[in-house]
């Protein structure tokens, strides 16, 4: 050998293999029993499986918590939206208009009372929505269930209020239709323009409250127009009749107005005349004479007819002639012949 060999160190200690917790130390003079080898191998496998099982459980539990938290968050958002919708609907014009309707404006007054009660209850249900917890699967699932219940309650309340409001509006429309139908029936022959009644009839069929209200107003205005025209015509007719009666009365009744300068005044007396029997059986007419003066236009008695001369009867004996006398009114009217007896 060309290379120089180093001398072997006889004091070098051989390497020692590490001892595991599963290794059983036996005295050097004893051998390992045959059953100990598989036992050592089996113990190692149990430790490995236990480690794998713990890690798998933790991984599964983490996934469960994540899924539950996401579900709770979804329920929370749903409840918030349902609560917001309820709040907005309670403050909407539709609800405010329906809740101000009077009992006299609807056909069924109970609908108004039910709506009022429902709205008051709904306003009290707007509670604060709780937030989702974290870290405990049981608590998360319990809170999710509670939040889902609130969301359902909010949605159901919106539907109830809407139904009650619709009931009020429907009853109001029923009242409008009923009143309009009565006006349509009662207005026959009482309107100035019958086209308004036709328009009202068509409006009732449309079931539109605004259209019906406008048509009812048109019919009422037409009724008033005819009533005013009839009243005016009646007043004019009565006034004309009164004028005709007054004119007829003036034509049929006159009054003595005397002279041309102021009527009859100042007549103070009048002595009636008449006939006096003369000797021999005849009669002599003596005209009436005024006993006082007159002023103003004056007065002249109407001349009276003179009686025919009567033959003298001598001593009043019967000569075959009938004695006739004249009766004269002191007012100046013509005399009349009457038997002297």
CSV table of C-alpha atoms in Angstrom, one decimal, residues 12-225:
chain,number,residue,atom,x,y,z
A,12,UNK,CA,-13.8,5.5,19.9
A,13,UNK,CA,-17.4,5.0,21.3
A,14,UNK,CA,-19.9,3.7,18.8
A,15,UNK,CA,-22.9,6.0,18.1
A,16,UNK,CA,-26.0,5.6,20.3
A,17,UNK,CA,-29.5,5.5,18.7
A,18,UNK,CA,-32.1,7.9,20.2
A,19,UNK,CA,-34.5,6.3,22.6
A,20,UNK,CA,-38.2,7.1,22.0
A,21,UNK,CA,-41.0,7.2,24.5
A,22,UNK,CA,-42.2,4.0,23.2
A,23,UNK,CA,-38.9,2.1,23.5
A,24,UNK,CA,-38.7,-0.3,26.4
A,25,UNK,CA,-35.2,-0.6,27.9
A,26,UNK,CA,-34.3,-4.1,28.9
A,27,UNK,CA,-31.3,-5.4,30.6
A,28,UNK,CA,-28.5,-6.2,28.2
A,29,UNK,CA,-28.6,-9.8,28.9
A,30,UNK,CA,-32.2,-10.1,27.9
A,31,UNK,CA,-33.8,-10.1,24.5
A,32,UNK,CA,-37.0,-8.2,23.4
A,33,UNK,CA,-40.1,-10.4,23.6
A,34,UNK,CA,-41.8,-11.0,20.3
A,35,UNK,CA,-45.1,-9.3,21.3
A,36,UNK,CA,-43.5,-6.0,22.2
A,37,UNK,CA,-42.7,-5.0,18.6
A,38,UNK,CA,-46.3,-4.8,17.3
A,39,UNK,CA,-47.4,-3.1,20.5
A,40,UNK,CA,-44.9,-0.3,19.9
A,41,UNK,CA,-46.0,0.1,16.3
A,42,UNK,CA,-49.7,0.2,17.3
A,43,UNK,CA,-49.1,2.9,19.9
A,44,UNK,CA,-47.5,5.1,17.4
A,45,UNK,CA,-50.5,4.8,15.1
A,46,UNK,CA,-53.0,5.8,17.8
A,47,UNK,CA,-51.1,9.0,18.5
A,48,UNK,CA,-51.1,9.9,14.8
A,49,UNK,CA,-54.9,9.2,14.5
A,50,UNK,CA,-55.6,11.3,17.6
A,51,UNK,CA,-53.7,14.2,16.2
A,52,UNK,CA,-55.5,13.9,12.8
A,53,UNK,CA,-58.9,13.7,14.6
A,54,UNK,CA,-58.4,16.8,16.6
A,55,UNK,CA,-57.3,18.8,13.7
A,56,UNK,CA,-60.3,17.6,11.6
A,57,UNK,CA,-62.8,18.5,14.3
A,58,UNK,CA,-61.4,22.0,14.6
A,59,UNK,CA,-61.5,22.5,10.9
A,60,UNK,CA,-65.2,21.3,10.7
A,61,UNK,CA,-66.2,23.4,13.7
A,62,UNK,CA,-64.6,26.5,12.0
A,63,UNK,CA,-66.6,25.9,8.9
A,64,UNK,CA,-69.9,25.5,10.9
A,65,UNK,CA,-69.3,28.8,12.7
A,66,UNK,CA,-68.6,30.6,9.4
A,67,UNK,CA,-71.7,29.2,7.8
A,68,UNK,CA,-73.9,30.1,10.8
A,69,UNK,CA,-72.5,33.6,11.0
A,70,UNK,CA,-73.2,34.2,7.3
A,71,UNK,CA,-76.7,32.9,7.7
A,72,UNK,CA,-77.4,35.2,10.7
A,73,UNK,CA,-76.0,38.2,8.8
A,74,UNK,CA,-78.4,37.4,5.9
A,75,UNK,CA,-81.3,37.2,8.3
A,76,UNK,CA,-80.3,40.5,9.9
A,77,UNK,CA,-80.2,42.3,6.6
A,78,UNK,CA,-83.6,40.9,5.7
A,79,UNK,CA,-85.1,42.0,9.0
A,80,UNK,CA,-83.7,45.5,8.6
A,81,UNK,CA,-85.2,45.9,5.1
A,82,UNK,CA,-88.6,44.6,6.3
A,83,UNK,CA,-88.6,47.1,9.2
A,84,UNK,CA,-87.7,49.9,6.9
A,85,UNK,CA,-90.5,49.0,4.5
A,86,UNK,CA,-93.0,48.9,7.4
A,87,UNK,CA,-91.8,52.4,8.6
A,88,UNK,CA,-92.1,53.8,5.1
A,89,UNK,CA,-95.5,52.4,4.5
A,90,UNK,CA,-96.9,53.7,7.8
A,91,UNK,CA,-95.7,57.1,6.8
A,92,UNK,CA,-97.0,56.9,3.2
A,93,UNK,CA,-99.8,59.1,1.7
A,94,UNK,CA,-101.9,56.0,1.1
A,95,UNK,CA,-102.1,55.1,4.8
A,96,UNK,CA,-102.3,58.7,6.0
A,97,UNK,CA,-105.2,59.3,3.6
A,98,UNK,CA,-107.0,56.1,4.5
A,99,UNK,CA,-106.7,56.7,8.3
A,100,UNK,CA,-108.2,60.2,8.0
A,101,UNK,CA,-111.4,58.9,6.3
A,102,UNK,CA,-114.5,59.7,8.4
A,103,UNK,CA,-117.2,57.1,9.3
A,104,UNK,CA,-119.7,59.1,7.3
A,105,UNK,CA,-117.6,58.8,4.2
A,106,UNK,CA,-117.6,55.0,4.0
A,107,UNK,CA,-120.4,52.5,3.6
A,108,UNK,CA,-119.0,50.3,6.5
A,109,UNK,CA,-117.7,52.3,9.4
A,110,UNK,CA,-116.0,49.3,11.0
A,111,UNK,CA,-113.3,49.4,8.3
A,112,UNK,CA,-112.0,52.7,9.6
A,113,UNK,CA,-111.9,51.4,13.2
A,114,UNK,CA,-110.0,48.3,12.3
A,115,UNK,CA,-107.4,50.3,10.3
A,116,UNK,CA,-106.8,52.7,13.1
A,117,UNK,CA,-106.2,49.8,15.6
A,118,UNK,CA,-103.9,48.0,13.2
A,119,UNK,CA,-101.7,51.1,12.6
A,120,UNK,CA,-101.3,51.8,16.3
A,121,UNK,CA,-100.2,48.2,16.9
A,122,UNK,CA,-97.8,48.3,14.0
A,123,UNK,CA,-96.1,51.5,15.3
A,124,UNK,CA,-95.3,49.7,18.6
A,125,UNK,CA,-93.6,46.7,16.8
A,126,UNK,CA,-90.8,48.8,15.4
A,127,UNK,CA,-88.2,47.5,17.9
A,128,UNK,CA,-84.5,47.4,17.6
A,129,UNK,CA,-83.2,44.4,15.7
A,130,UNK,CA,-80.4,42.6,17.7
A,131,UNK,CA,-77.1,41.9,16.1
A,132,UNK,CA,-75.6,38.5,15.5
A,133,UNK,CA,-73.3,37.1,18.2
A,134,UNK,CA,-69.9,35.4,17.5
A,135,UNK,CA,-67.9,32.5,18.8
A,136,UNK,CA,-70.7,30.2,19.8
A,137,UNK,CA,-72.5,28.1,17.3
A,138,UNK,CA,-75.6,27.6,19.5
A,139,UNK,CA,-76.0,31.3,20.3
A,140,UNK,CA,-75.6,32.2,16.6
A,141,UNK,CA,-78.2,29.8,15.5
A,142,UNK,CA,-80.6,31.0,18.3
A,143,UNK,CA,-80.2,34.6,17.4
A,144,UNK,CA,-80.7,33.9,13.7
A,145,UNK,CA,-84.0,32.3,14.5
A,146,UNK,CA,-85.1,35.3,16.5
A,147,UNK,CA,-84.1,37.7,13.8
A,148,UNK,CA,-86.0,35.7,11.2
A,149,UNK,CA,-89.1,36.0,13.3
A,150,UNK,CA,-88.8,39.8,13.4
A,151,UNK,CA,-88.4,40.0,9.7
A,152,UNK,CA,-91.5,37.8,9.2
A,153,UNK,CA,-93.5,39.9,11.6
A,154,UNK,CA,-92.6,43.1,9.9
A,155,UNK,CA,-93.5,41.8,6.5
A,156,UNK,CA,-96.8,40.4,7.8
A,157,UNK,CA,-97.7,43.7,9.5
A,158,UNK,CA,-97.1,45.6,6.2
A,159,UNK,CA,-99.6,43.2,4.5
A,160,UNK,CA,-102.1,43.7,7.3
A,161,UNK,CA,-102.0,47.5,7.2
A,162,UNK,CA,-102.3,47.4,3.4
A,163,UNK,CA,-105.3,45.1,3.6
A,164,UNK,CA,-107.0,47.4,6.2
A,165,UNK,CA,-106.3,50.5,4.1
A,166,UNK,CA,-107.7,48.8,1.0
A,167,UNK,CA,-110.8,47.9,2.9
A,168,UNK,CA,-111.3,51.5,3.9
A,169,UNK,CA,-110.8,52.8,0.4
A,170,UNK,CA,-113.1,50.1,-1.0
A,171,UNK,CA,-115.8,51.0,1.5
A,172,UNK,CA,-115.4,54.7,0.6
A,173,UNK,CA,-115.8,53.9,-3.1
A,174,UNK,CA,-118.9,51.9,-2.3
A,175,UNK,CA,-120.4,54.9,-0.6
A,176,UNK,CA,-119.5,57.2,-3.5
A,177,UNK,CA,-121.2,54.8,-6.0
A,178,UNK,CA,-124.3,54.4,-3.8
A,179,UNK,CA,-124.7,58.2,-3.4
A,180,UNK,CA,-124.0,58.8,-7.1
A,181,UNK,CA,-126.6,56.2,-8.1
A,182,UNK,CA,-129.2,57.9,-5.9
A,183,UNK,CA,-128.5,61.3,-7.5
A,184,UNK,CA,-128.7,59.8,-10.9
A,185,UNK,CA,-132.1,58.3,-10.2
A,186,UNK,CA,-133.5,61.4,-8.4
A,187,UNK,CA,-132.2,63.9,-11.1
A,188,UNK,CA,-134.4,62.6,-13.9
A,189,UNK,CA,-136.3,65.5,-15.3
A,190,UNK,CA,-134.7,68.0,-12.9
A,191,UNK,CA,-131.5,68.9,-14.9
A,192,UNK,CA,-131.1,71.7,-17.4
A,193,UNK,CA,-128.8,69.5,-19.5
A,194,UNK,CA,-129.6,65.8,-19.6
A,195,UNK,CA,-126.1,65.0,-21.0
A,196,UNK,CA,-124.8,65.4,-17.4
A,197,UNK,CA,-126.8,62.5,-16.3
A,198,UNK,CA,-125.4,60.3,-19.1
A,199,UNK,CA,-121.9,61.3,-18.1
A,200,UNK,CA,-122.7,60.3,-14.5
A,201,UNK,CA,-124.0,57.0,-15.5
A,202,UNK,CA,-120.8,56.2,-17.4
A,203,UNK,CA,-118.7,57.4,-14.5
A,204,UNK,CA,-120.5,55.0,-12.1
A,205,UNK,CA,-119.6,52.1,-14.4
A,206,UNK,CA,-116.0,53.1,-14.4
A,207,UNK,CA,-115.7,52.7,-10.6
A,208,UNK,CA,-113.3,55.6,-10.5
A,209,UNK,CA,-113.9,57.9,-7.5
A,210,UNK,CA,-112.5,61.1,-9.0
A,211,UNK,CA,-114.5,60.6,-12.2
A,212,UNK,CA,-117.7,59.9,-10.3
A,213,UNK,CA,-117.2,63.0,-8.0
A,214,UNK,CA,-116.7,65.2,-11.0
A,215,UNK,CA,-119.8,63.8,-12.8
A,216,UNK,CA,-121.9,64.2,-9.6
A,217,UNK,CA,-120.9,67.9,-9.3
A,218,UNK,CA,-121.9,68.5,-13.0
A,219,UNK,CA,-125.3,67.0,-12.3
A,220,UNK,CA,-125.8,69.0,-9.2
A,221,UNK,CA,-124.8,72.2,-11.0
A,222,UNK,CA,-127.3,71.4,-13.8
A,223,UNK,CA,-130.1,70.8,-11.2
A,224,UNK,CA,-129.4,74.1,-9.7
A,225,UNK,CA,-129.4,75.9,-13.1
